[in-house]
PDB file of N, CA and C in Angstrom:
ATOM      1  N   MET A  12     -29.194 -70.746  40.649  1.00 68.00           N
ATOM      2  CA  MET A  12     -29.334 -71.129  41.937  1.00 68.00           C
ATOM      3  C   MET A  12     -28.385 -70.294  42.843  1.00 68.00           C
ATOM      4  N   ALA A  13     -27.445 -69.478  42.194  1.00 77.00           N
ATOM      5  CA  ALA A  13     -26.856 -68.397  43.117  1.00 77.00           C
ATOM      6  C   ALA A  13     -27.717 -67.079  43.398  1.00 77.00           C
ATOM      7  N   TRP A  14     -28.767 -66.908  42.350  1.00 85.00           N
ATOM      8  CA  TRP A  14     -29.609 -65.997  42.742  1.00 85.00           C
ATOM      9  C   TRP A  14     -30.486 -66.331  43.778  1.00 85.00           C
ATOM     10  N   ARG A  15     -30.963 -67.503  43.822  1.00 91.00           N
ATOM     11  CA  ARG A  15     -32.053 -68.067  44.909  1.00 91.00           C
ATOM     12  C   ARG A  15     -31.024 -67.747  46.366  1.00 91.00           C
ATOM     13  N   ASN A  16     -29.982 -68.177  46.428  1.00 87.00           N
ATOM     14  CA  ASN A  16     -29.096 -68.142  47.580  1.00 87.00           C
ATOM     15  C   ASN A  16     -28.915 -66.515  48.048  1.00 87.00           C
ATOM     16  N   PHE A  17     -28.698 -65.790  46.915  1.00 85.00           N
ATOM     17  CA  PHE A  17     -28.563 -64.393  47.272  1.00 85.00           C
ATOM     18  C   PHE A  17     -29.754 -63.860  47.721  1.00 85.00           C
ATOM     19  N   PHE A  18     -30.831 -64.131  47.098  1.00 87.00           N
ATOM     20  CA  PHE A  18     -32.261 -63.679  47.575  1.00 87.00           C
ATOM     21  C   PHE A  18     -32.809 -64.140  48.863  1.00 87.00           C
ATOM     22  N   ASN A  19     -32.341 -65.267  49.341  1.00 88.00           N
ATOM     23  CA  ASN A  19     -32.651 -65.824  50.594  1.00 88.00           C
ATOM     24  C   ASN A  19     -31.772 -65.000  51.597  1.00 88.00           C
ATOM     25  N   GLU A  20     -30.675 -64.862  51.147  1.00 86.00           N
ATOM     26  CA  GLU A  20     -29.580 -64.145  52.297  1.00 86.00           C
ATOM     27  C   GLU A  20     -30.194 -62.843  52.719  1.00 86.00           C
ATOM     28  N   ILE A  21     -30.861 -61.782  51.478  1.00 87.00           N
ATOM     29  CA  ILE A  21     -31.153 -60.509  51.722  1.00 87.00           C
ATOM     30  C   ILE A  21     -32.695 -60.416  52.059  1.00 87.00           C
ATOM     31  N   ARG A  22     -33.336 -61.649  52.130  1.00 89.00           N
ATOM     32  CA  ARG A  22     -34.808 -61.683  52.479  1.00 89.00           C
ATOM     33  C   ARG A  22     -35.280 -61.081  53.988  1.00 89.00           C
ATOM     34  N   GLY A  23     -34.207 -61.521  54.785  1.00 85.00           N
ATOM     35  CA  GLY A  23     -34.363 -61.064  56.058  1.00 85.00           C
ATOM     36  C   GLY A  23     -33.844 -59.803  56.498  1.00 85.00           C
ATOM     37  N   LEU A  24     -33.085 -59.266  55.717  1.00 88.00           N
ATOM     38  CA  LEU A  24     -32.483 -57.793  56.073  1.00 88.00           C
ATOM     39  C   LEU A  24     -33.461 -56.831  55.760  1.00 88.00           C
ATOM     40  N   LYS A  25     -33.097 -55.786  56.744  1.00 90.00           N
ATOM     41  CA  LYS A  25     -33.727 -54.488  56.594  1.00 90.00           C
ATOM     42  C   LYS A  25     -33.214 -53.661  55.496  1.00 90.00           C
ATOM     43  N   LEU A  26     -33.924 -52.792  55.138  1.00 89.00           N
ATOM     44  CA  LEU A  26     -33.330 -51.852  53.830  1.00 89.00           C
ATOM     45  C   LEU A  26     -32.114 -51.084  54.085  1.00 89.00           C
ATOM     46  N   LYS A  27     -31.859 -50.477  55.494  1.00 91.00           N
ATOM     47  CA  LYS A  27     -30.846 -49.947  55.945  1.00 91.00           C
ATOM     48  C   LYS A  27     -29.576 -50.894  55.874  1.00 91.00           C
ATOM     49  N   GLU A  28     -29.727 -52.182  56.128  1.00 89.00           N
ATOM     50  CA  GLU A  28     -28.701 -53.184  56.208  1.00 89.00           C
ATOM     51  C   GLU A  28     -28.294 -53.659  54.833  1.00 89.00           C
ATOM     52  N   LEU A  29     -29.117 -53.680  53.944  1.00 89.00           N
ATOM     53  CA  LEU A  29     -28.889 -54.182  52.575  1.00 89.00           C
ATOM     54  C   LEU A  29     -27.393 -53.587  52.063  1.00 89.00           C
ATOM     55  N   PRO A  30     -27.067 -52.248  51.976  1.00 90.00           N
ATOM     56  CA  PRO A  30     -25.870 -51.732  51.300  1.00 90.00           C
ATOM     57  C   PRO A  30     -24.656 -52.206  51.847  1.00 90.00           C
ATOM     58  N   ASP A  31     -24.702 -52.403  53.140  1.00 89.00           N
ATOM     59  CA  ASP A  31     -23.425 -52.980  53.924  1.00 89.00           C
ATOM     60  C   ASP A  31     -23.146 -54.592  53.619  1.00 89.00           C
ATOM     61  N   HIS A  32     -24.332 -55.134  53.430  1.00 86.00           N
ATOM     62  CA  HIS A  32     -24.456 -56.598  52.939  1.00 86.00           C
ATOM     63  C   HIS A  32     -23.833 -56.832  51.515  1.00 86.00           C
ATOM     64  N   VAL A  33     -24.301 -55.886  50.670  1.00 87.00           N
ATOM     65  CA  VAL A  33     -24.003 -56.147  49.136  1.00 87.00           C
ATOM     66  C   VAL A  33     -22.728 -55.493  48.957  1.00 87.00           C
ATOM     67  N   LYS A  34     -22.158 -54.346  49.544  1.00 88.00           N
ATOM     68  CA  LYS A  34     -21.111 -53.734  48.980  1.00 88.00           C
ATOM     69  C   LYS A  34     -19.915 -54.559  48.848  1.00 88.00           C
ATOM     70  N   PRO A  35     -19.717 -55.556  49.871  1.00 84.00           N
ATOM     71  CA  PRO A  35     -18.550 -56.250  49.747  1.00 84.00           C
ATOM     72  C   PRO A  35     -18.454 -57.548  48.483  1.00 84.00           C
ATOM     73  N   MET A  36     -19.788 -57.455  48.118  1.00 83.00           N
ATOM     74  CA  MET A  36     -19.990 -58.518  46.928  1.00 83.00           C
ATOM     75  C   MET A  36     -19.644 -57.742  45.589  1.00 83.00           C
ATOM     76  N   ILE A  37     -19.828 -56.546  45.394  1.00 87.00           N
ATOM     77  CA  ILE A  37     -19.426 -56.050  44.233  1.00 87.00           C
ATOM     78  C   ILE A  37     -18.029 -55.240  44.171  1.00 87.00           C
ATOM     79  N   SER A  38     -17.080 -55.767  44.915  1.00 89.00           N
ATOM     80  CA  SER A  38     -15.690 -55.035  44.818  1.00 89.00           C
ATOM     81  C   SER A  38     -14.986 -55.806  43.757  1.00 89.00           C
ATOM     82  N   ILE A  39     -13.992 -55.309  43.165  1.00 92.00           N
ATOM     83  CA  ILE A  39     -13.081 -55.923  42.045  1.00 92.00           C
ATOM     84  C   ILE A  39     -12.643 -57.092  42.651  1.00 92.00           C
ATOM     85  N   ALA A  40     -12.030 -57.403  43.690  1.00 92.00           N
ATOM     86  CA  ALA A  40     -11.570 -58.349  44.192  1.00 92.00           C
ATOM     87  C   ALA A  40     -12.596 -59.653  44.261  1.00 92.00           C
ATOM     88  N   SER A  41     -13.701 -59.061  44.696  1.00 90.00           N
ATOM     89  CA  SER A  41     -14.852 -60.224  44.565  1.00 90.00           C
ATOM     90  C   SER A  41     -15.135 -60.806  43.366  1.00 90.00           C
ATOM     91  N   ALA A  42     -15.151 -59.822  42.192  1.00 90.00           N
ATOM     92  CA  ALA A  42     -15.396 -60.238  40.838  1.00 90.00           C
ATOM     93  C   ALA A  42     -14.379 -61.179  40.422  1.00 90.00           C
ATOM     94  N   LYS A  43     -12.986 -60.667  40.749  1.00 95.00           N
ATOM     95  CA  LYS A  43     -12.012 -61.495  40.214  1.00 95.00           C
ATOM     96  C   LYS A  43     -12.149 -63.082  40.752  1.00 95.00           C
ATOM     97  N   ASN A  44     -12.534 -63.002  42.034  1.00 94.00           N
ATOM     98  CA  ASN A  44     -12.462 -64.324  42.779  1.00 94.00           C
ATOM     99  C   ASN A  44     -13.778 -65.070  42.238  1.00 94.00           C
ATOM    100  N   ALA A  45     -14.664 -64.655  41.863  1.00 92.00           N
ATOM    101  CA  ALA A  45     -15.856 -65.294  41.094  1.00 92.00           C
ATOM    102  C   ALA A  45     -15.600 -65.814  39.586  1.00 92.00           C
ATOM    103  N   VAL A  46     -14.680 -64.837  38.995  1.00 95.00           N
ATOM    104  CA  VAL A  46     -14.285 -65.307  37.736  1.00 95.00           C
ATOM    105  C   VAL A  46     -13.414 -66.444  37.757  1.00 95.00           C
ATOM    106  N   VAL A  47     -12.371 -66.455  38.643  1.00 97.00           N
ATOM    107  CA  VAL A  47     -11.355 -67.444  39.044  1.00 97.00           C
ATOM    108  C   VAL A  47     -12.177 -68.813  39.219  1.00 97.00           C
ATOM    109  N   ARG A  48     -12.987 -68.518  40.368  1.00 96.00           N
ATOM    110  CA  ARG A  48     -13.776 -69.770  40.746  1.00 96.00           C
ATOM    111  C   ARG A  48     -14.650 -70.407  39.478  1.00 96.00           C
ATOM    112  N   GLY A  49     -15.136 -69.694  38.674  1.00 95.00           N
ATOM    113  CA  GLY A  49     -15.890 -69.859  37.583  1.00 95.00           C
ATOM    114  C   GLY A  49     -15.042 -70.735  36.600  1.00 95.00           C
ATOM    115  N   LEU A  50     -13.907 -70.197  36.279  1.00 96.00           N
ATOM    116  CA  LEU A  50     -12.903 -70.993  35.513  1.00 96.00           C
ATOM    117  C   LEU A  50     -12.368 -72.303  35.822  1.00 96.00           C
ATOM    118  N   ASP A  51     -12.312 -72.315  37.204  1.00 97.00           N
ATOM    119  CA  ASP A  51     -11.737 -73.473  37.907  1.00 97.00           C
ATOM    120  C   ASP A  51     -12.810 -74.685  37.818  1.00 97.00           C
ATOM    121  N   ASN A  52     -14.046 -74.148  38.066  1.00 96.00           N
ATOM    122  CA  ASN A  52     -15.206 -75.128  37.946  1.00 96.00           C
ATOM    123  C   ASN A  52     -15.543 -75.512  36.485  1.00 96.00           C
ATOM    124  N   TYR A  53     -15.219 -74.715  35.578  1.00 96.00           N
ATOM    125  CA  TYR A  53     -15.578 -75.033  34.252  1.00 96.00           C
ATOM    126  C   TYR A  53     -14.295 -76.012  33.900  1.00 96.00           C
ATOM    127  N   ASN A  54     -13.161 -75.839  34.210  1.00 96.00           N
ATOM    128  CA  ASN A  54     -11.969 -76.726  33.881  1.00 96.00           C
ATOM    129  C   ASN A  54     -12.174 -78.070  34.546  1.00 96.00           C
ATOM    130  N   ALA A  55     -12.570 -78.142  35.740  1.00 96.00           N
ATOM    131  CA  ALA A  55     -12.854 -79.332  36.494  1.00 96.00           C
ATOM    132  C   ALA A  55     -14.134 -80.189  35.754  1.00 96.00           C
ATOM    133  N   LYS A  56     -15.229 -79.484  35.601  1.00 95.00           N
ATOM    134  CA  LYS A  56     -16.239 -80.173  34.794  1.00 95.00           C
ATOM    135  C   LYS A  56     -16.050 -80.604  33.427  1.00 95.00           C
ATOM    136  N   TYR A  57     -15.406 -79.720  32.649  1.00 94.00           N
ATOM    137  CA  TYR A  57     -15.409 -79.963  31.069  1.00 94.00           C
ATOM    138  C   TYR A  57     -13.947 -80.228  30.456  1.00 94.00           C
ATOM    139  N   ILE A  58     -12.977 -79.815  30.877  1.00 93.00           N
ATOM    140  CA  ILE A  58     -11.564 -79.875  30.474  1.00 93.00           C
ATOM    141  C   ILE A  58     -11.014 -81.144  31.061  1.00 93.00           C
ATOM    142  N   GLN A  59     -10.860 -81.337  32.333  1.00 94.00           N
ATOM    143  CA  GLN A  59     -10.164 -82.264  33.003  1.00 94.00           C
ATOM    144  C   GLN A  59     -11.115 -83.836  32.533  1.00 94.00           C
ATOM    145  N   THR A  60     -12.380 -83.610  32.327  1.00 93.00           N
ATOM    146  CA  THR A  60     -12.779 -85.073  31.939  1.00 93.00           C
ATOM    147  C   THR A  60     -12.840 -85.338  30.651  1.00 93.00           C
ATOM    148  N   GLY A  61     -12.171 -84.287  29.739  1.00 91.00           N
ATOM    149  CA  GLY A  61     -12.052 -85.034  28.485  1.00 91.00           C
ATOM    150  C   GLY A  61     -13.333 -84.848  27.590  1.00 91.00           C
ATOM    151  N   SER A  62     -14.235 -83.828  27.973  1.00 92.00           N
ATOM    152  CA  SER A  62     -15.397 -83.774  27.302  1.00 92.00           C
ATOM    153  C   SER A  62     -15.595 -82.981  26.039  1.00 92.00           C
ATOM    154  N   ILE A  63     -16.305 -83.244  25.095  1.00 94.00           N
ATOM    155  CA  ILE A  63     -16.264 -82.466  23.799  1.00 94.00           C
ATOM    156  C   ILE A  63     -17.274 -81.349  23.965  1.00 94.00           C
ATOM    157  N   ASP A  64     -17.738 -81.079  25.033  1.00 95.00           N
ATOM    158  CA  ASP A  64     -18.535 -79.772  25.170  1.00 95.00           C
ATOM    159  C   ASP A  64     -17.719 -78.843  25.041  1.00 95.00           C
ATOM    160  N   PRO A  65     -16.668 -78.262  25.438  1.00 96.00           N
ATOM    161  CA  PRO A  65     -16.037 -76.998  25.203  1.00 96.00           C
ATOM    162  C   PRO A  65     -15.809 -76.821  23.652  1.00 96.00           C
ATOM    163  N   LEU A  66     -15.675 -77.677  22.941  1.00 96.00           N
ATOM    164  CA  LEU A  66     -15.641 -77.373  21.509  1.00 96.00           C
ATOM    165  C   LEU A  66     -17.109 -76.999  20.923  1.00 96.00           C
ATOM    166  N   TYR A  67     -18.209 -77.628  21.353  1.00 96.00           N
ATOM    167  CA  TYR A  67     -19.361 -77.064  21.135  1.00 96.00           C
ATOM    168  C   TYR A  67     -19.702 -75.679  21.748  1.00 96.00           C
ATOM    169  N   HIS A  68     -19.175 -75.349  22.805  1.00 96.00           N
ATOM    170  CA  HIS A  68     -19.277 -74.195  23.376  1.00 96.00           C
ATOM    171  C   HIS A  68     -18.435 -72.959  22.596  1.00 96.00           C
ATOM    172  N   VAL A  69     -17.470 -73.323  22.260  1.00 97.00           N
ATOM    173  CA  VAL A  69     -16.703 -72.400  21.196  1.00 97.00           C
ATOM    174  C   VAL A  69     -17.480 -72.171  19.763  1.00 97.00           C
ATOM    175  N   CYS A  70     -17.945 -73.325  19.617  1.00 98.00           N
ATOM    176  CA  CYS A  70     -18.572 -73.238  17.960  1.00 98.00           C
ATOM    177  C   CYS A  70     -19.958 -72.224  18.152  1.00 98.00           C
ATOM    178  N   PHE A  71     -20.705 -72.888  19.213  1.00 97.00           N
ATOM    179  CA  PHE A  71     -22.171 -72.101  19.407  1.00 97.00           C
ATOM    180  C   PHE A  71     -21.799 -70.626  19.654  1.00 97.00           C
ATOM    181  N   GLY A  72     -20.738 -70.400  20.717  1.00 97.00           N
ATOM    182  CA  GLY A  72     -20.504 -69.085  20.919  1.00 97.00           C
ATOM    183  C   GLY A  72     -19.919 -68.341  19.866  1.00 97.00           C
ATOM    184  N   GLY A  73     -19.311 -68.614  19.034  1.00 97.00           N
ATOM    185  CA  GLY A  73     -18.789 -67.891  17.865  1.00 97.00           C
ATOM    186  C   GLY A  73     -19.965 -67.710  17.038  1.00 97.00           C
ATOM    187  N   MET A  74     -20.802 -68.545  16.669  1.00 98.00           N
ATOM    188  CA  MET A  74     -22.030 -68.277  15.965  1.00 98.00           C
ATOM    189  C   MET A  74     -22.955 -67.205  16.457  1.00 98.00           C
ATOM    190  N   ILE A  75     -23.304 -67.242  17.942  1.00 97.00           N
ATOM    191  CA  ILE A  75     -23.884 -66.217  18.608  1.00 97.00           C
ATOM    192  C   ILE A  75     -23.171 -64.776  18.268  1.00 97.00           C
ATOM    193  N   PHE A  76     -21.838 -64.736  18.568  1.00 97.00           N
ATOM    194  CA  PHE A  76     -21.057 -63.643  18.365  1.00 97.00           C
ATOM    195  C   PHE A  76     -21.156 -63.230  17.160  1.00 97.00           C
ATOM    196  N   SER A  77     -21.064 -63.883  16.161  1.00 97.00           N
ATOM    197  CA  SER A  77     -21.101 -63.310  14.483  1.00 97.00           C
ATOM    198  C   SER A  77     -22.493 -62.723  14.364  1.00 97.00           C
ATOM    199  N   TYR A  78     -23.375 -63.592  14.824  1.00 96.00           N
ATOM    200  CA  TYR A  78     -24.951 -62.996  14.613  1.00 96.00           C
ATOM    201  C   TYR A  78     -25.039 -61.767  15.186  1.00 96.00           C
ATOM    202  N   LEU A  79     -24.396 -61.385  16.669  1.00 97.00           N
ATOM    203  CA  LEU A  79     -24.775 -60.284  17.317  1.00 97.00           C
ATOM    204  C   LEU A  79     -24.068 -59.071  16.652  1.00 97.00           C
ATOM    205  N   VAL A  80     -22.562 -59.370  16.131  1.00 97.00           N
ATOM    206  CA  VAL A  80     -21.989 -58.295  15.550  1.00 97.00           C
ATOM    207  C   VAL A  80     -22.641 -57.883  14.055  1.00 97.00           C
ATOM    208  N   ALA A  81     -23.246 -59.080  13.332  1.00 96.00           N
ATOM    209  CA  ALA A  81     -24.089 -58.768  12.149  1.00 96.00           C
ATOM    210  C   ALA A  81     -25.424 -58.057  12.139  1.00 96.00           C
ATOM    211  N   LEU A  82     -25.845 -58.042  13.327  1.00 96.00           N
ATOM    212  CA  LEU A  82     -27.194 -57.703  13.467  1.00 96.00           C
ATOM    213  C   LEU A  82     -27.725 -56.061  13.129  1.00 96.00           C
ATOM    214  N   PRO A  83     -26.727 -55.276  13.635  1.00 95.00           N
ATOM    215  CA  PRO A  83     -26.978 -53.805  13.384  1.00 95.00           C
ATOM    216  C   PRO A  83     -27.113 -53.418  11.885  1.00 95.00           C
ATOM    217  N   GLU A  84     -25.991 -54.174  11.116  1.00 95.00           N
ATOM    218  CA  GLU A  84     -25.969 -53.942   9.658  1.00 95.00           C
ATOM    219  C   GLU A  84     -27.152 -54.556   9.156  1.00 95.00           C
ATOM    220  N   GLU A  85     -27.718 -55.569   9.528  1.00 94.00           N
ATOM    221  CA  GLU A  85     -28.759 -56.162   8.928  1.00 94.00           C
ATOM    222  C   GLU A  85     -29.899 -55.224   9.018  1.00 94.00           C
ATOM    223  N   ARG A  86     -30.121 -54.889  10.373  1.00 95.00           N
ATOM    224  CA  ARG A  86     -31.389 -54.002  10.746  1.00 95.00           C
ATOM    225  C   ARG A  86     -31.247 -52.477   9.901  1.00 95.00           C
ATOM    226  N   ARG A  87     -30.108 -52.239   9.683  1.00 95.00           N
ATOM    227  CA  ARG A  87     -30.192 -50.917   8.899  1.00 95.00           C
ATOM    228  C   ARG A  87     -30.447 -51.291   7.341  1.00 95.00           C
ATOM    229  N   HIS A  88     -30.119 -52.512   6.906  1.00 94.00           N
ATOM    230  CA  HIS A  88     -30.403 -52.799   5.656  1.00 94.00           C
ATOM    231  C   HIS A  88     -32.068 -53.238   5.512  1.00 94.00           C
ATOM    232  N   LEU A  89     -32.420 -53.761   6.393  1.00 93.00           N
ATOM    233  CA  LEU A  89     -34.083 -54.070   6.364  1.00 93.00           C
ATOM    234  C   LEU A  89     -34.747 -52.605   6.519  1.00 93.00           C
ATOM    235  N   GLU A  90     -34.401 -51.811   7.425  1.00 94.00           N
ATOM    236  CA  GLU A  90     -34.946 -50.464   7.496  1.00 94.00           C
ATOM    237  C   GLU A  90     -34.926 -49.680   6.085  1.00 94.00           C
ATOM    238  N   HIS A  91     -33.865 -49.617   5.449  1.00 94.00           N
ATOM    239  CA  HIS A  91     -33.529 -49.102   4.251  1.00 94.00           C
ATOM    240  C   HIS A  91     -34.679 -49.673   3.174  1.00 94.00           C
ATOM    241  N   GLN A  92     -34.886 -50.878   3.027  1.00 93.00           N
ATOM    242  CA  GLN A  92     -35.322 -51.697   2.340  1.00 93.00           C
ATOM    243  C   GLN A  92     -37.116 -51.304   2.558  1.00 93.00           C
ATOM    244  N   GLN A  93     -37.490 -51.268   3.729  1.00 93.00           N
ATOM    245  CA  GLN A  93     -38.747 -50.881   4.058  1.00 93.00           C
ATOM    246  C   GLN A  93     -38.984 -49.373   3.772  1.00 93.00           C
ATOM    247  N   HIS A  94     -37.930 -48.604   3.935  1.00 93.00           N
ATOM    248  CA  HIS A  94     -38.353 -46.850   3.700  1.00 93.00           C
ATOM    249  C   HIS A  94     -38.249 -46.905   2.226  1.00 93.00           C
ATOM    250  N   ALA A  95     -37.581 -47.613   1.279  1.00 92.00           N
ATOM    251  CA  ALA A  95     -37.464 -47.758   0.024  1.00 92.00           C
ATOM    252  C   ALA A  95     -39.126 -48.018  -0.610  1.00 92.00           C
ATOM    253  N   LYS A  96     -39.534 -49.165   0.123  1.00 91.00           N
ATOM    254  CA  LYS A  96     -40.874 -49.495  -0.478  1.00 91.00           C
ATOM    255  C   LYS A  96     -41.866 -48.888  -0.001  1.00 91.00           C
ATOM    256  N   GLU A  97     -41.877 -47.965   1.051  1.00 91.00           N
ATOM    257  CA  GLU A  97     -42.702 -47.154   1.370  1.00 91.00           C
ATOM    258  C   GLU A  97     -42.874 -45.852   0.489  1.00 91.00           C
ATOM    259  N   HIS A  98     -41.736 -45.551   0.182  1.00 89.00           N
ATOM    260  CA  HIS A  98     -41.559 -44.263  -0.826  1.00 89.00           C
ATOM    261  C   HIS A  98     -41.546 -44.585  -2.386  1.00 89.00           C
ATOM    262  N   GLY A  99     -42.034 -45.901  -2.645  1.00 79.00           N
ATOM    263  CA  GLY A  99     -41.927 -46.130  -4.014  1.00 79.00           C
ATOM    264  C   GLY A  99     -41.135 -46.697  -4.984  1.00 79.00           C
ATOM    265  N   HIS A 100     -39.955 -46.947  -4.311  1.00 70.00           N
ATOM    266  CA  HIS A 100     -38.461 -47.160  -5.073  1.00 70.00           C
ATOM    267  C   HIS A 100     -38.483 -48.872  -5.297  1.00 70.00           C
TER     268      HIS A 100
END
């Protein structure tokens, strides 16, 4: 939804006007405000309502994180197996 709003904002701009429009959005202060706003929205939507969804988010996030951490090692292992198979070991 935010991307759609951003696209609609820049649709009418000329190319020369685009950097002046986008530059304030990519500052550190803007990023901090966006993170704080997101955390406040998450708190209001899930924490204050007593929902069990944050527990699901932690569990699934942990599973995805552990998969991504183990992925390079698994790829190296599979490449080694394939290399050994190609060379008759």
